[in-house]
Amino acid sequence: MSFLQDLSFFSMGMWSIGAGALGAAALALLLANTDVFLSKSQKATLEYLEDIDLKTLGKEPRTFKAKELWEKNGAVIMAVRRPGCFLCREEAADLSSLKPKLDELGVPLYAVVKEQIRTEVQDFQPYFKGEIFLDEKKKFYGPQRRKMMFMGFIRLGVWYNFFRARNGGFSGNLEGEGFILGGVFVVGSGKQGILLEHREKEFGDKVNPVSVLEAARKIQPQTLAMETK
């Protein structure tokens, strides 16, 4: 009888441990799909962006200050998380679909990458219809650099983004660093300021193209801005 009691207590104990582990896993999954553990973003200032060093990707690289990109006509700038990522390629294609309207407004479209690996940037170019520059110090991914690690793979929003991009026909590879989150900026000409700042909160968190276009329409070319003073 004592043996049966011990066996019963043992079974109940194992069941309790199993239920507790299952409950802990469910709680972890629930919390992972909230914003509780997401890296907090810090908004960039115009002065911060202006002082960033960028490098051209041609045969004779030239280093220049980022403010050259928007000084005269403003700019739309994508900070690419990883050129080989199919989610980044999807967002690049979305932004590139705005290119005709941006051209009408006289607003250029640019992208920055944080590394140049083999043909990754070249392979990204078909998806992105603007010039691409290298941000070696990863400043466009700051001021407070944010990362999403493996928690991203248990977020329902990320899986939704995966399926959306795959269904859209996008594919990619695993080359390069892909945990530092990117974003999109719309910057006005001269000292007009940052008109839109989208920070990627999870893999595949795209900017709204409508919001990009609305912000771009607010840009005053430098000559016009000077005339209205």
Coordinates of C-alpha atoms in Angstrom, one line a residue:
M1 CA 0.0 0.0 0.0
S2 CA 2.9 2.3 0.8
F3 CA 4.4 1.6 -2.6
L4 CA 1.2 2.6 -4.3
Q5 CA 0.9 5.8 -2.3
D6 CA 4.5 6.7 -3.2
L7 CA 3.8 6.0 -6.9
S8 CA 0.7 8.1 -6.7
F9 CA 2.6 11.0 -5.1
F10 CA 5.4 10.6 -7.7
S11 CA 2.9 10.7 -10.6
M12 CA 1.2 13.8 -9.1
G13 CA 4.6 15.5 -8.7
M14 CA 5.6 14.8 -12.3
W15 CA 2.2 16.0 -13.5
S16 CA 2.6 19.2 -11.5
I17 CA 6.1 19.8 -12.9
G18 CA 4.9 19.1 -16.4
A19 CA 1.9 21.5 -16.0
G20 CA 4.2 24.1 -14.5
A21 CA 6.7 23.8 -17.4
L22 CA 3.8 24.0 -19.9
G23 CA 2.4 27.1 -18.1
A24 CA 5.8 28.8 -18.1
A25 CA 6.3 28.1 -21.8
A26 CA 2.8 29.5 -22.6
L27 CA 3.6 32.6 -20.5
A28 CA 7.0 33.1 -22.3
L29 CA 5.3 32.7 -25.6
L30 CA 2.6 35.2 -24.6
L31 CA 5.2 37.8 -23.4
A32 CA 7.3 37.3 -26.5
N33 CA 4.4 38.4 -28.6
T34 CA 4.0 41.7 -26.7
D35 CA 6.3 44.7 -26.8
V36 CA 7.5 44.2 -23.3
F37 CA 10.9 42.7 -24.3
L38 CA 11.4 44.7 -27.5
S39 CA 14.4 47.0 -27.7
K40 CA 13.4 50.5 -27.1
S41 CA 14.1 53.0 -29.9
Q42 CA 15.6 56.5 -29.4
K43 CA 14.6 59.1 -31.9
A44 CA 17.4 60.6 -34.0
T45 CA 18.0 64.3 -34.2
L46 CA 18.8 66.1 -37.5
E47 CA 22.2 67.0 -36.0
Y48 CA 22.9 63.3 -35.3
L49 CA 22.1 62.3 -38.9
E50 CA 23.9 65.1 -40.5
D51 CA 27.2 64.1 -38.9
I52 CA 27.1 60.5 -40.1
D53 CA 30.0 59.4 -42.3
L54 CA 28.9 57.5 -45.4
K55 CA 31.0 55.9 -48.1
T56 CA 30.2 55.3 -51.8
L57 CA 30.4 51.8 -53.1
G58 CA 32.2 52.5 -56.4
K59 CA 35.7 51.5 -57.4
E60 CA 37.1 54.7 -55.8
P61 CA 35.1 55.0 -52.6
R62 CA 34.4 58.5 -51.3
T63 CA 33.6 59.3 -47.7
F64 CA 31.1 62.2 -47.1
K65 CA 28.7 63.5 -44.5
A66 CA 25.2 62.2 -44.7
K67 CA 23.7 65.6 -44.9
E68 CA 24.8 65.8 -48.6
L69 CA 21.9 63.3 -49.3
W70 CA 19.1 65.7 -48.3
E71 CA 20.7 69.2 -48.2
K72 CA 19.1 70.5 -51.4
N73 CA 16.0 68.4 -52.1
G74 CA 15.4 66.3 -49.0
A75 CA 15.5 62.5 -49.2
V76 CA 13.9 59.2 -48.4
I77 CA 16.5 56.9 -46.8
M78 CA 16.2 53.2 -46.0
A79 CA 18.5 51.8 -43.4
V80 CA 18.7 48.2 -44.6
R81 CA 18.9 45.5 -41.9
R82 CA 20.4 42.9 -44.3
P83 CA 20.5 43.1 -48.1
G84 CA 20.1 39.4 -48.5
C85 CA 17.0 39.2 -46.3
F86 CA 13.8 38.6 -48.3
L87 CA 11.8 40.8 -45.9
C88 CA 14.2 43.7 -46.5
R89 CA 13.9 43.1 -50.2
E90 CA 10.2 43.3 -50.0
E91 CA 10.3 46.6 -48.2
A92 CA 12.9 47.9 -50.7
A93 CA 10.5 47.0 -53.6
D94 CA 7.7 48.8 -51.8
L95 CA 9.7 51.9 -51.5
S96 CA 10.9 51.6 -55.1
S97 CA 7.3 51.6 -56.2
L98 CA 7.1 55.2 -55.0
K99 CA 10.1 56.2 -57.2
P100 CA 8.0 57.7 -60.1
K101 CA 6.1 59.9 -57.6
L102 CA 9.2 60.8 -55.7
D103 CA 10.9 61.8 -59.0
E104 CA 7.9 64.1 -59.7
L105 CA 8.5 65.7 -56.3
G106 CA 12.2 65.9 -56.9
V107 CA 12.9 63.8 -53.9
P108 CA 15.7 61.2 -54.2
L109 CA 15.5 57.7 -52.8
Y110 CA 18.6 56.3 -51.0
A111 CA 19.6 53.3 -48.9
V112 CA 22.4 52.6 -46.5
V113 CA 23.9 49.2 -45.6
K114 CA 26.1 48.4 -42.6
E115 CA 28.4 46.0 -44.4
Q116 CA 29.5 45.0 -47.9
I117 CA 29.8 41.2 -48.4
R118 CA 30.6 39.7 -51.7
T119 CA 27.7 40.5 -54.1
E120 CA 25.0 41.2 -51.5
V121 CA 24.6 44.8 -52.3
Q122 CA 24.7 44.1 -56.1
D123 CA 22.0 41.4 -55.6
F124 CA 19.9 43.8 -53.6
Q125 CA 19.9 46.4 -56.3
P126 CA 17.2 44.9 -58.5
Y127 CA 14.8 45.4 -55.6
F128 CA 15.9 48.9 -54.8
K129 CA 15.7 51.7 -57.4
G130 CA 18.0 54.2 -55.6
E131 CA 21.7 54.7 -54.8
I132 CA 23.1 52.7 -51.9
F133 CA 25.9 53.8 -49.5
L134 CA 27.9 52.1 -46.8
D135 CA 27.4 53.1 -43.1
E136 CA 30.4 51.3 -41.6
K137 CA 29.8 52.7 -38.1
K138 CA 26.1 51.7 -38.2
K139 CA 25.0 55.2 -37.2
F140 CA 21.8 55.1 -39.1
Y141 CA 20.8 52.2 -36.9
G142 CA 21.1 54.4 -33.8
P143 CA 21.4 56.5 -31.8
Q144 CA 20.5 53.6 -29.6
R145 CA 21.2 50.5 -31.7
R146 CA 18.5 47.9 -31.3
K147 CA 18.6 44.1 -31.9
M148 CA 16.1 41.3 -32.3
M149 CA 17.6 37.9 -31.6
F150 CA 16.0 34.5 -31.7
M151 CA 12.9 35.7 -29.9
G152 CA 11.9 37.1 -33.3
F153 CA 11.2 33.6 -34.5
I154 CA 8.5 32.9 -31.9
R155 CA 6.6 36.2 -32.6
L156 CA 3.4 35.7 -34.6
G157 CA 3.9 39.0 -36.3
V158 CA 7.2 37.9 -37.7
W159 CA 5.8 34.7 -39.0
Y160 CA 3.0 36.6 -40.6
N161 CA 5.6 38.8 -42.3
F162 CA 7.5 35.8 -43.4
F163 CA 4.4 34.3 -45.2
R164 CA 3.5 37.7 -46.7
A165 CA 6.9 38.1 -48.3
R166 CA 7.1 34.5 -49.4
N167 CA 3.6 34.8 -51.0
G168 CA 4.8 37.9 -52.7
G169 CA 7.5 36.0 -54.4
F170 CA 10.5 37.3 -52.5
S171 CA 13.5 35.1 -51.6
G172 CA 16.9 35.7 -50.0
N173 CA 19.8 34.2 -48.2
L174 CA 21.5 34.1 -44.8
E175 CA 24.6 36.1 -45.6
G176 CA 25.6 38.9 -43.2
E177 CA 24.5 40.4 -39.9
G178 CA 20.7 40.5 -39.6
F179 CA 19.9 41.1 -36.0
I180 CA 20.5 44.9 -35.8
L181 CA 17.1 46.4 -36.8
G182 CA 16.8 49.0 -39.6
G183 CA 14.4 51.7 -40.5
V184 CA 13.3 54.4 -42.9
F185 CA 13.7 58.2 -42.7
V186 CA 12.2 61.0 -44.7
V187 CA 14.4 64.1 -44.2
G188 CA 13.5 67.6 -45.3
S189 CA 15.9 69.9 -47.2
G190 CA 18.4 72.0 -45.3
K191 CA 17.3 72.4 -41.7
Q192 CA 13.7 71.4 -42.3
G193 CA 14.2 68.4 -40.1
I194 CA 13.2 64.7 -39.9
L195 CA 9.6 64.4 -41.3
L196 CA 9.2 60.7 -40.8
E197 CA 11.2 58.2 -38.7
H198 CA 10.1 54.5 -38.9
R199 CA 12.0 52.1 -36.7
E200 CA 11.7 48.4 -37.5
K201 CA 10.4 46.9 -34.3
E202 CA 10.6 43.3 -35.5
F203 CA 11.7 41.4 -38.6
G204 CA 9.6 42.5 -41.5
D205 CA 8.0 45.5 -39.8
K206 CA 7.7 47.6 -43.0
V207 CA 7.1 51.3 -43.2
N208 CA 3.8 52.4 -44.6
P209 CA 4.4 53.7 -48.2
V210 CA 1.5 56.1 -47.9
S211 CA 3.1 57.7 -44.9
V212 CA 6.4 58.0 -46.8
L213 CA 4.7 59.8 -49.7
E214 CA 2.8 62.1 -47.4
A215 CA 6.1 63.1 -45.6
A216 CA 7.9 63.5 -48.9
R217 CA 5.2 65.9 -50.1
K218 CA 6.0 68.2 -47.1
I219 CA 9.6 68.6 -48.3
Q220 CA 10.5 72.1 -49.5
P221 CA 13.5 72.1 -51.9
Q222 CA 16.3 74.3 -50.5
T223 CA 15.8 77.1 -53.2
L224 CA 12.1 77.2 -52.4
A225 CA 12.7 77.2 -48.7
M226 CA 15.1 80.2 -49.0
E227 CA 12.6 82.1 -51.2
T228 CA 9.8 81.7 -48.6
K229 CA 12.0 83.1 -45.7

